[in-house]
Amino acid sequence: MNQEKKLSASIPPELAGQRLDQALAALFADITRSQLQQWIEDGRVLLNGRVPRKRDKVKQGDAVEILAPPPVEGSWKAQAIPLEIVHEDGDILVINKPPGLVVHPGAGNPEGTLLNALLNHAPALAVLPRAGIVHRLDKDTSGLMVVAKTERARQHLIEQLQEHSVEREYLTIVNGVMVAGGTIDAPIGRHRTQRTRMAVSERGKPAVSHYRVMKKYRAHTLVQVNLESGRTHQIRVHMAHLQYPVVGDPVYGGRLKIPAGAGERLKNELRSFKRQALHALKLSLIHPGTGKRVQWATSVPEDMSQLMEALAQDAKEHAD
């Protein structure tokens, strides 16, 4: 299997003062500038040990490291992986993605992904970029995704995503008791030193999340979140930024929170919940074929449902 490749260089005197992406294009002539810019955006480039911006200026002697992903294979394998199809017509597919399913093949996940399953279900998707996938959910986030079945539908959906006319409603369980809902308007970008993490950063891209308290438990809250933007890990980062991290989040979740006097059922549910408690509950968009707004909703997956029941039971048992 192809592996990530580490490239390193030191900025020579003649490139001092140039933008990082310009300097990298000169140093690594066999890699396109657009590819280098994308790797900077993805956090795959470190400048003196930190995640830079492509417009940052370099100095003589600056140390550059690039973690180049393996080459993209020409074609992906179709695999018979079960799919829960909520809706399908000639233009689009709407999928209810289970937790644990990676959306797109990549380093460490060459197969066994949603894309492989889609190619098995509809082989004609092979002619479309990413088999028609226009947006993602994290591996351990469950819920609704739309997939294009034609190039016309793909472009239509991409435009809607860019214009924020695709409406996405999520349900999440967070640590801590929220007083009320509100809006988080805080830009998100790559963490300065840890490329696999995102963070609220002035150097990031605009990100807006609207949240509403649905139910309060003794030490947790059930929250509905609507996204205006679709940044990587947006809800997880924004909730953690508010000091109400998503339950079970392995990256931003912090320490396990068990309310005093909790029974064995709740303790077991919280300790065994090993993914972020986040589900894409509703999806609304303008249908590429009809031009009319359509909406789908799905039920909460069993693991989250059981956790919500245990939290509600605990709150009831400890009510004044």
mmCIF file of C-alpha atoms in Angstrom:
data_model
loop_
_atom_site.group_PDB
_atom_site.id
_atom_site.type_symbol
_atom_site.label_atom_id
_atom_site.label_comp_id
_atom_site.label_asym_id
_atom_site.label_seq_id
_atom_site.Cartn_x
_atom_site.Cartn_y
_atom_site.Cartn_z
ATOM 1 C CA MET A 1 0.000 0.000 0.000
ATOM 2 C CA ASN A 2 1.290 3.485 -0.793
ATOM 3 C CA GLN A 3 2.521 5.431 2.216
ATOM 4 C CA GLU A 4 2.783 9.131 3.034
ATOM 5 C CA LYS A 5 6.166 10.550 2.032
ATOM 6 C CA LYS A 6 8.110 13.086 4.102
ATOM 7 C CA LEU A 7 9.910 15.844 2.205
ATOM 8 C CA SER A 8 12.169 18.424 3.826
ATOM 9 C CA ALA A 9 14.208 21.428 2.733
ATOM 10 C CA SER A 10 15.881 24.590 3.989
ATOM 11 C CA ILE A 11 15.105 27.966 2.402
ATOM 12 C CA PRO A 12 18.146 29.141 0.412
ATOM 13 C CA PRO A 13 19.198 32.820 0.269
ATOM 14 C CA GLU A 14 17.754 33.411 -3.205
ATOM 15 C CA LEU A 15 14.213 32.500 -2.059
ATOM 16 C CA ALA A 16 14.232 34.603 1.125
ATOM 17 C CA GLY A 17 11.357 37.099 1.228
ATOM 18 C CA GLN A 18 9.091 35.129 -1.105
ATOM 19 C CA ARG A 19 5.659 33.796 -0.230
ATOM 20 C CA LEU A 20 5.779 30.246 1.121
ATOM 21 C CA ASP A 21 3.861 28.734 -1.801
ATOM 22 C CA GLN A 22 6.170 30.468 -4.303
ATOM 23 C CA ALA A 23 9.272 29.249 -2.485
ATOM 24 C CA LEU A 24 7.966 25.686 -2.287
ATOM 25 C CA ALA A 25 7.143 25.692 -6.012
ATOM 26 C CA ALA A 26 10.785 26.627 -6.701
ATOM 27 C CA LEU A 27 12.165 24.029 -4.282
ATOM 28 C CA PHE A 28 9.920 21.184 -5.421
ATOM 29 C CA ALA A 29 9.658 21.743 -9.162
ATOM 30 C CA ASP A 30 8.021 18.354 -9.800
ATOM 31 C CA ILE A 31 4.982 19.297 -7.665
ATOM 32 C CA THR A 32 2.444 21.799 -8.990
ATOM 33 C CA ARG A 33 1.946 25.049 -7.110
ATOM 34 C CA SER A 34 -1.780 24.370 -6.755
ATOM 35 C CA GLN A 35 -0.998 20.988 -5.184
ATOM 36 C CA LEU A 36 1.448 22.621 -2.762
ATOM 37 C CA GLN A 37 -1.151 25.264 -1.864
ATOM 38 C CA GLN A 38 -3.670 22.514 -1.138
ATOM 39 C CA TRP A 39 -1.187 20.714 1.109
ATOM 40 C CA ILE A 40 -0.549 23.971 2.996
ATOM 41 C CA GLU A 41 -4.335 24.341 3.374
ATOM 42 C CA ASP A 42 -4.602 20.732 4.600
ATOM 43 C CA GLY A 43 -1.937 21.262 7.260
ATOM 44 C CA ARG A 44 0.544 18.965 5.515
ATOM 45 C CA VAL A 45 3.280 21.631 5.477
ATOM 46 C CA LEU A 46 5.247 22.772 8.518
ATOM 47 C CA LEU A 47 7.413 25.909 8.537
ATOM 48 C CA ASN A 48 9.855 25.820 11.449
ATOM 49 C CA GLY A 49 7.581 23.296 13.148
ATOM 50 C CA ARG A 50 4.366 25.303 12.799
ATOM 51 C CA VAL A 51 1.424 25.173 10.396
ATOM 52 C CA PRO A 52 1.801 28.257 8.136
ATOM 53 C CA ARG A 53 -0.347 30.149 5.662
ATOM 54 C CA LYS A 54 0.529 30.039 1.974
ATOM 55 C CA ARG A 55 1.046 33.816 1.929
ATOM 56 C CA ASP A 56 3.536 33.777 4.833
ATOM 57 C CA LYS A 57 6.949 35.111 3.836
ATOM 58 C CA VAL A 58 9.986 32.828 4.247
ATOM 59 C CA LYS A 59 13.458 33.668 5.532
ATOM 60 C CA GLN A 60 16.840 32.177 4.724
ATOM 61 C CA GLY A 61 17.402 28.996 6.707
ATOM 62 C CA ASP A 62 13.700 28.382 7.480
ATOM 63 C CA ALA A 63 13.039 24.651 7.843
ATOM 64 C CA VAL A 64 10.244 23.240 5.675
ATOM 65 C CA GLU A 65 8.652 19.826 6.100
ATOM 66 C CA ILE A 66 5.977 18.352 3.817
ATOM 67 C CA LEU A 67 4.009 15.201 4.556
ATOM 68 C CA ALA A 68 2.935 14.283 1.020
ATOM 69 C CA PRO A 69 -0.073 11.955 0.753
ATOM 70 C CA PRO A 70 0.207 8.785 -1.336
ATOM 71 C CA PRO A 71 -0.672 9.194 -5.019
ATOM 72 C CA VAL A 72 -4.373 9.000 -5.782
ATOM 73 C CA GLU A 73 -5.227 5.742 -7.519
ATOM 74 C CA GLY A 74 -6.803 5.998 -10.959
ATOM 75 C CA SER A 75 -9.865 4.039 -9.980
ATOM 76 C CA TRP A 76 -11.414 2.846 -6.750
ATOM 77 C CA LYS A 77 -12.749 -0.616 -6.044
ATOM 78 C CA ALA A 78 -16.503 -1.258 -5.871
ATOM 79 C CA GLN A 79 -17.321 -3.095 -2.633
ATOM 80 C CA ALA A 80 -20.548 -4.669 -1.396
ATOM 81 C CA ILE A 81 -20.920 -2.565 1.752
ATOM 82 C CA PRO A 82 -24.498 -2.103 3.051
ATOM 83 C CA LEU A 83 -25.983 1.351 2.507
ATOM 84 C CA GLU A 84 -29.065 2.863 4.105
ATOM 85 C CA ILE A 85 -30.571 4.800 1.206
ATOM 86 C CA VAL A 86 -33.126 7.384 2.345
ATOM 87 C CA HIS A 87 -33.888 8.690 -1.155
ATOM 88 C CA GLU A 88 -32.772 7.999 -4.713
ATOM 89 C CA ASP A 89 -33.754 9.387 -8.101
ATOM 90 C CA GLY A 90 -31.989 10.139 -11.375
ATOM 91 C CA ASP A 91 -30.132 13.140 -9.958
ATOM 92 C CA ILE A 92 -29.236 12.427 -6.338
ATOM 93 C CA LEU A 93 -28.807 9.837 -3.608
ATOM 94 C CA VAL A 94 -29.424 10.616 0.063
ATOM 95 C CA ILE A 95 -27.602 8.290 2.462
ATOM 96 C CA ASN A 96 -27.930 7.790 6.213
ATOM 97 C CA LYS A 97 -24.257 7.180 7.048
ATOM 98 C CA PRO A 98 -23.595 4.943 10.060
ATOM 99 C CA PRO A 99 -20.896 5.865 12.590
ATOM 100 C CA GLY A 100 -17.546 4.259 11.870
ATOM 101 C CA LEU A 101 -17.781 4.506 8.065
ATOM 102 C CA VAL A 102 -15.067 6.613 6.393
ATOM 103 C CA VAL A 103 -16.481 8.696 3.534
ATOM 104 C CA HIS A 104 -13.575 8.727 1.069
ATOM 105 C CA PRO A 105 -10.473 6.529 0.577
ATOM 106 C CA GLY A 106 -7.221 8.028 1.768
ATOM 107 C CA ALA A 107 -3.986 7.211 3.514
ATOM 108 C CA GLY A 108 -4.735 4.355 5.899
ATOM 109 C CA ASN A 109 -8.215 3.789 4.426
ATOM 110 C CA PRO A 110 -7.741 2.607 0.818
ATOM 111 C CA GLU A 111 -11.046 0.727 0.808
ATOM 112 C CA GLY A 112 -14.081 -0.083 2.949
ATOM 113 C CA THR A 113 -15.404 3.474 2.562
ATOM 114 C CA LEU A 114 -18.701 5.070 1.561
ATOM 115 C CA LEU A 115 -17.212 5.772 -1.880
ATOM 116 C CA ASN A 116 -16.466 2.062 -2.406
ATOM 117 C CA ALA A 117 -20.027 1.229 -1.360
ATOM 118 C CA LEU A 118 -21.477 3.826 -3.753
ATOM 119 C CA LEU A 119 -19.550 2.382 -6.715
ATOM 120 C CA ASN A 120 -21.018 -1.030 -5.932
ATOM 121 C CA HIS A 121 -24.549 0.372 -5.663
ATOM 122 C CA ALA A 122 -24.315 2.601 -8.766
ATOM 123 C CA PRO A 123 -21.296 1.767 -11.006
ATOM 124 C CA ALA A 124 -22.042 4.776 -13.250
ATOM 125 C CA LEU A 125 -20.809 7.056 -10.433
ATOM 126 C CA ALA A 126 -17.248 6.056 -11.382
ATOM 127 C CA VAL A 127 -17.211 8.777 -14.077
ATOM 128 C CA LEU A 128 -17.812 11.545 -11.497
ATOM 129 C CA PRO A 129 -15.121 13.105 -9.263
ATOM 130 C CA ARG A 130 -15.228 11.379 -5.863
ATOM 131 C CA ALA A 131 -18.112 9.248 -7.192
ATOM 132 C CA GLY A 132 -20.478 12.207 -6.745
ATOM 133 C CA ILE A 133 -19.614 12.921 -3.103
ATOM 134 C CA VAL A 134 -19.880 16.697 -2.571
ATOM 135 C CA HIS A 135 -19.567 16.978 1.219
ATOM 136 C CA ARG A 136 -18.367 14.820 4.065
ATOM 137 C CA LEU A 137 -19.168 13.673 7.563
ATOM 138 C CA ASP A 138 -16.374 12.654 9.925
ATOM 139 C CA LYS A 139 -15.840 8.900 10.234
ATOM 140 C CA ASP A 140 -17.598 8.689 13.602
ATOM 141 C CA THR A 141 -20.353 11.217 12.886
ATOM 142 C CA SER A 142 -23.580 9.607 11.693
ATOM 143 C CA GLY A 143 -26.428 10.924 9.587
ATOM 144 C CA LEU A 144 -27.599 12.335 6.273
ATOM 145 C CA MET A 145 -25.424 13.020 3.229
ATOM 146 C CA VAL A 146 -26.363 13.860 -0.351
ATOM 147 C CA VAL A 147 -24.500 12.375 -3.328
ATOM 148 C CA ALA A 148 -24.800 13.586 -6.933
ATOM 149 C CA LYS A 149 -25.548 11.057 -9.679
ATOM 150 C CA THR A 150 -24.800 13.337 -12.651
ATOM 151 C CA GLU A 151 -22.203 16.040 -13.339
ATOM 152 C CA ARG A 152 -24.979 18.627 -13.698
ATOM 153 C CA ALA A 153 -26.361 17.687 -10.276
ATOM 154 C CA ARG A 154 -22.840 17.705 -8.793
ATOM 155 C CA GLN A 155 -22.163 21.268 -9.955
ATOM 156 C CA HIS A 156 -25.617 22.359 -8.752
ATOM 157 C CA LEU A 157 -25.000 20.905 -5.269
ATOM 158 C CA ILE A 158 -21.492 22.388 -5.038
ATOM 159 C CA GLU A 159 -22.931 25.841 -5.833
ATOM 160 C CA GLN A 160 -25.581 25.407 -3.138
ATOM 161 C CA LEU A 161 -22.956 24.406 -0.582
ATOM 162 C CA GLN A 162 -20.874 27.464 -1.484
ATOM 163 C CA GLU A 163 -23.925 29.726 -1.227
ATOM 164 C CA HIS A 164 -24.996 28.112 2.094
ATOM 165 C CA SER A 165 -28.419 27.183 0.713
ATOM 166 C CA VAL A 166 -28.017 23.562 1.836
ATOM 167 C CA GLU A 167 -29.530 23.422 5.336
ATOM 168 C CA ARG A 168 -28.044 20.910 7.768
ATOM 169 C CA GLU A 169 -29.392 20.264 11.234
ATOM 170 C CA TYR A 170 -27.420 18.210 13.729
ATOM 171 C CA LEU A 171 -28.164 16.748 17.139
ATOM 172 C CA THR A 172 -25.367 16.446 19.669
ATOM 173 C CA ILE A 173 -24.871 15.666 23.354
ATOM 174 C CA VAL A 174 -22.339 17.910 25.067
ATOM 175 C CA ASN A 175 -20.595 17.916 28.424
ATOM 176 C CA GLY A 176 -21.923 20.551 30.815
ATOM 177 C CA VAL A 177 -25.329 22.156 31.274
ATOM 178 C CA MET A 178 -25.943 24.957 28.780
ATOM 179 C CA VAL A 179 -28.070 27.861 29.969
ATOM 180 C CA ALA A 180 -29.466 28.878 26.577
ATOM 181 C CA GLY A 181 -28.870 28.694 22.847
ATOM 182 C CA GLY A 182 -27.061 31.187 20.682
ATOM 183 C CA THR A 183 -24.746 31.674 17.713
ATOM 184 C CA ILE A 184 -21.026 30.994 17.465
ATOM 185 C CA ASP A 185 -19.293 33.130 14.859
ATOM 186 C CA ALA A 186 -15.656 32.081 15.156
ATOM 187 C CA PRO A 187 -13.265 31.292 12.278
ATOM 188 C CA ILE A 188 -11.762 27.803 12.128
ATOM 189 C CA GLY A 189 -8.373 26.809 10.749
ATOM 190 C CA ARG A 190 -5.687 24.193 11.192
ATOM 191 C CA HIS A 191 -4.102 23.989 14.632
ATOM 192 C CA ARG A 192 -0.758 25.786 14.552
ATOM 193 C CA THR A 193 1.310 22.745 15.539
ATOM 194 C CA GLN A 194 -0.973 19.684 15.274
ATOM 195 C CA ARG A 195 -2.055 19.182 11.663
ATOM 196 C CA THR A 196 -4.769 16.608 12.467
ATOM 197 C CA ARG A 197 -6.604 19.108 14.707
ATOM 198 C CA MET A 198 -8.636 22.190 13.879
ATOM 199 C CA ALA A 199 -8.972 25.223 16.132
ATOM 200 C CA VAL A 200 -10.712 28.581 16.438
ATOM 201 C CA SER A 201 -8.160 30.898 14.867
ATOM 202 C CA GLU A 202 -8.061 34.437 13.513
ATOM 203 C CA ARG A 203 -6.206 32.962 10.546
ATOM 204 C CA GLY A 204 -9.008 30.478 9.845
ATOM 205 C CA LYS A 205 -12.007 30.561 7.514
ATOM 206 C CA PRO A 206 -15.353 32.063 8.604
ATOM 207 C CA ALA A 207 -17.510 29.563 10.501
ATOM 208 C CA VAL A 208 -20.984 30.147 11.927
ATOM 209 C CA SER A 209 -23.003 27.662 14.017
ATOM 210 C CA HIS A 210 -26.457 28.326 15.491
ATOM 211 C CA TYR A 211 -27.284 26.178 18.521
ATOM 212 C CA ARG A 212 -30.411 25.571 20.555
ATOM 213 C CA VAL A 213 -30.834 23.766 23.873
ATOM 214 C CA MET A 214 -33.234 20.839 23.415
ATOM 215 C CA LYS A 215 -32.931 19.142 26.811
ATOM 216 C CA LYS A 216 -30.877 19.666 29.952
ATOM 217 C CA TYR A 217 -29.609 16.738 32.005
ATOM 218 C CA ARG A 218 -27.688 16.883 35.285
ATOM 219 C CA ALA A 219 -24.248 17.299 33.730
ATOM 220 C CA HIS A 220 -24.959 17.221 30.000
ATOM 221 C CA THR A 221 -27.115 18.951 27.388
ATOM 222 C CA LEU A 222 -28.871 17.763 24.236
ATOM 223 C CA VAL A 223 -28.245 20.452 21.606
ATOM 224 C CA GLN A 224 -29.557 21.115 18.098
ATOM 225 C CA VAL A 225 -27.020 22.784 15.808
ATOM 226 C CA ASN A 226 -27.618 24.369 12.400
ATOM 227 C CA LEU A 227 -24.607 25.145 10.228
ATOM 228 C CA GLU A 228 -24.174 28.174 7.997
ATOM 229 C CA SER A 229 -20.718 27.025 6.919
ATOM 230 C CA GLY A 230 -19.193 23.574 6.651
ATOM 231 C CA ARG A 231 -15.683 23.680 8.084
ATOM 232 C CA THR A 232 -13.789 20.546 9.077
ATOM 233 C CA HIS A 233 -14.846 19.448 12.609
ATOM 234 C CA GLN A 234 -16.915 22.667 12.883
ATOM 235 C CA ILE A 235 -19.447 21.624 15.539
ATOM 236 C CA ARG A 236 -16.841 19.734 17.557
ATOM 237 C CA VAL A 237 -14.449 22.712 17.553
ATOM 238 C CA HIS A 238 -17.142 25.316 18.255
ATOM 239 C CA MET A 239 -18.670 23.373 21.155
ATOM 240 C CA ALA A 240 -15.234 22.803 22.698
ATOM 241 C CA HIS A 241 -14.474 26.512 22.231
ATOM 242 C CA LEU A 242 -17.601 27.279 24.305
ATOM 243 C CA GLN A 243 -16.330 24.870 26.992
ATOM 244 C CA TYR A 244 -19.139 22.407 26.199
ATOM 245 C CA PRO A 245 -17.255 19.688 24.279
ATOM 246 C CA VAL A 246 -19.133 16.911 22.499
ATOM 247 C CA VAL A 247 -19.490 13.727 24.545
ATOM 248 C CA GLY A 248 -17.134 10.950 23.411
ATOM 249 C CA ASP A 249 -15.089 13.213 21.124
ATOM 250 C CA PRO A 250 -11.606 11.621 21.081
ATOM 251 C CA VAL A 251 -9.904 14.828 19.866
ATOM 252 C CA TYR A 252 -11.731 17.783 21.460
ATOM 253 C CA GLY A 253 -13.859 16.090 24.150
ATOM 254 C CA GLY A 254 -11.711 16.510 27.225
ATOM 255 C CA ARG A 255 -12.234 14.409 30.323
ATOM 256 C CA LEU A 256 -15.177 12.060 30.841
ATOM 257 C CA LYS A 257 -17.927 13.770 32.855
ATOM 258 C CA ILE A 258 -20.033 11.526 35.129
ATOM 259 C CA PRO A 259 -22.563 13.275 37.412
ATOM 260 C CA ALA A 260 -22.270 12.626 41.159
ATOM 261 C CA GLY A 261 -24.371 9.686 42.301
ATOM 262 C CA ALA A 262 -24.918 8.351 38.769
ATOM 263 C CA GLY A 263 -26.180 4.774 38.525
ATOM 264 C CA GLU A 264 -24.367 1.926 36.797
ATOM 265 C CA ARG A 265 -26.436 2.251 33.615
ATOM 266 C CA LEU A 266 -25.390 5.841 32.972
ATOM 267 C CA LYS A 267 -21.783 5.187 34.005
ATOM 268 C CA ASN A 268 -21.577 2.285 31.569
ATOM 269 C CA GLU A 269 -23.209 4.249 28.732
ATOM 270 C CA LEU A 270 -20.820 7.195 29.153
ATOM 271 C CA ARG A 271 -17.700 5.033 29.534
ATOM 272 C CA SER A 272 -18.533 2.882 26.520
ATOM 273 C CA PHE A 273 -19.436 5.784 24.213
ATOM 274 C CA LYS A 274 -16.242 5.937 22.163
ATOM 275 C CA ARG A 275 -17.266 8.287 19.329
ATOM 276 C CA GLN A 276 -18.429 11.899 19.179
ATOM 277 C CA ALA A 277 -22.160 12.023 20.032
ATOM 278 C CA LEU A 278 -23.025 13.874 16.839
ATOM 279 C CA HIS A 279 -25.711 13.020 14.268
ATOM 280 C CA ALA A 280 -26.752 14.811 11.052
ATOM 281 C CA LEU A 281 -30.497 14.697 11.697
ATOM 282 C CA LYS A 282 -32.009 16.760 8.856
ATOM 283 C CA LEU A 283 -30.934 17.783 5.361
ATOM 284 C CA SER A 284 -32.671 20.333 3.136
ATOM 285 C CA LEU A 285 -31.657 21.491 -0.337
ATOM 286 C CA ILE A 286 -32.933 22.641 -3.719
ATOM 287 C CA HIS A 287 -33.371 19.572 -5.896
ATOM 288 C CA PRO A 288 -31.040 19.839 -8.926
ATOM 289 C CA GLY A 289 -33.683 18.330 -11.201
ATOM 290 C CA THR A 290 -36.925 19.989 -10.101
ATOM 291 C CA GLY A 291 -35.646 23.267 -8.636
ATOM 292 C CA LYS A 292 -37.873 22.713 -5.584
ATOM 293 C CA ARG A 293 -36.684 22.615 -1.971
ATOM 294 C CA VAL A 294 -36.749 19.103 -0.517
ATOM 295 C CA GLN A 295 -36.011 17.851 3.001
ATOM 296 C CA TRP A 296 -35.174 14.564 4.676
ATOM 297 C CA ALA A 297 -34.946 13.561 8.330
ATOM 298 C CA THR A 298 -33.648 10.429 10.004
ATOM 299 C CA SER A 299 -33.876 8.944 13.475
ATOM 300 C CA VAL A 300 -31.084 9.128 16.030
ATOM 301 C CA PRO A 301 -28.811 6.038 15.910
ATOM 302 C CA GLU A 302 -29.194 3.426 18.634
ATOM 303 C CA ASP A 303 -26.040 4.262 20.586
ATOM 304 C CA MET A 304 -27.002 7.938 20.955
ATOM 305 C CA SER A 305 -30.609 7.016 21.702
ATOM 306 C CA GLN A 306 -29.537 4.706 24.533
ATOM 307 C CA LEU A 307 -27.271 7.406 25.973
ATOM 308 C CA MET A 308 -30.105 9.960 25.842
ATOM 309 C CA GLU A 309 -32.423 7.509 27.654
ATOM 310 C CA ALA A 310 -29.817 6.859 30.359
ATOM 311 C CA LEU A 311 -29.247 10.606 30.842
ATOM 312 C CA ALA A 312 -32.996 11.245 31.058
ATOM 313 C CA GLN A 313 -33.467 8.409 33.564
ATOM 314 C CA ASP A 314 -30.612 9.744 35.703
ATOM 315 C CA ALA A 315 -32.112 13.254 35.661
ATOM 316 C CA LYS A 316 -35.509 11.849 36.673
ATOM 317 C CA GLU A 317 -34.037 9.826 39.536
ATOM 318 C CA HIS A 318 -32.247 12.881 40.925
ATOM 319 C CA ALA A 319 -35.052 15.420 40.398
ATOM 320 C CA ASP A 320 -35.864 17.553 43.430
#
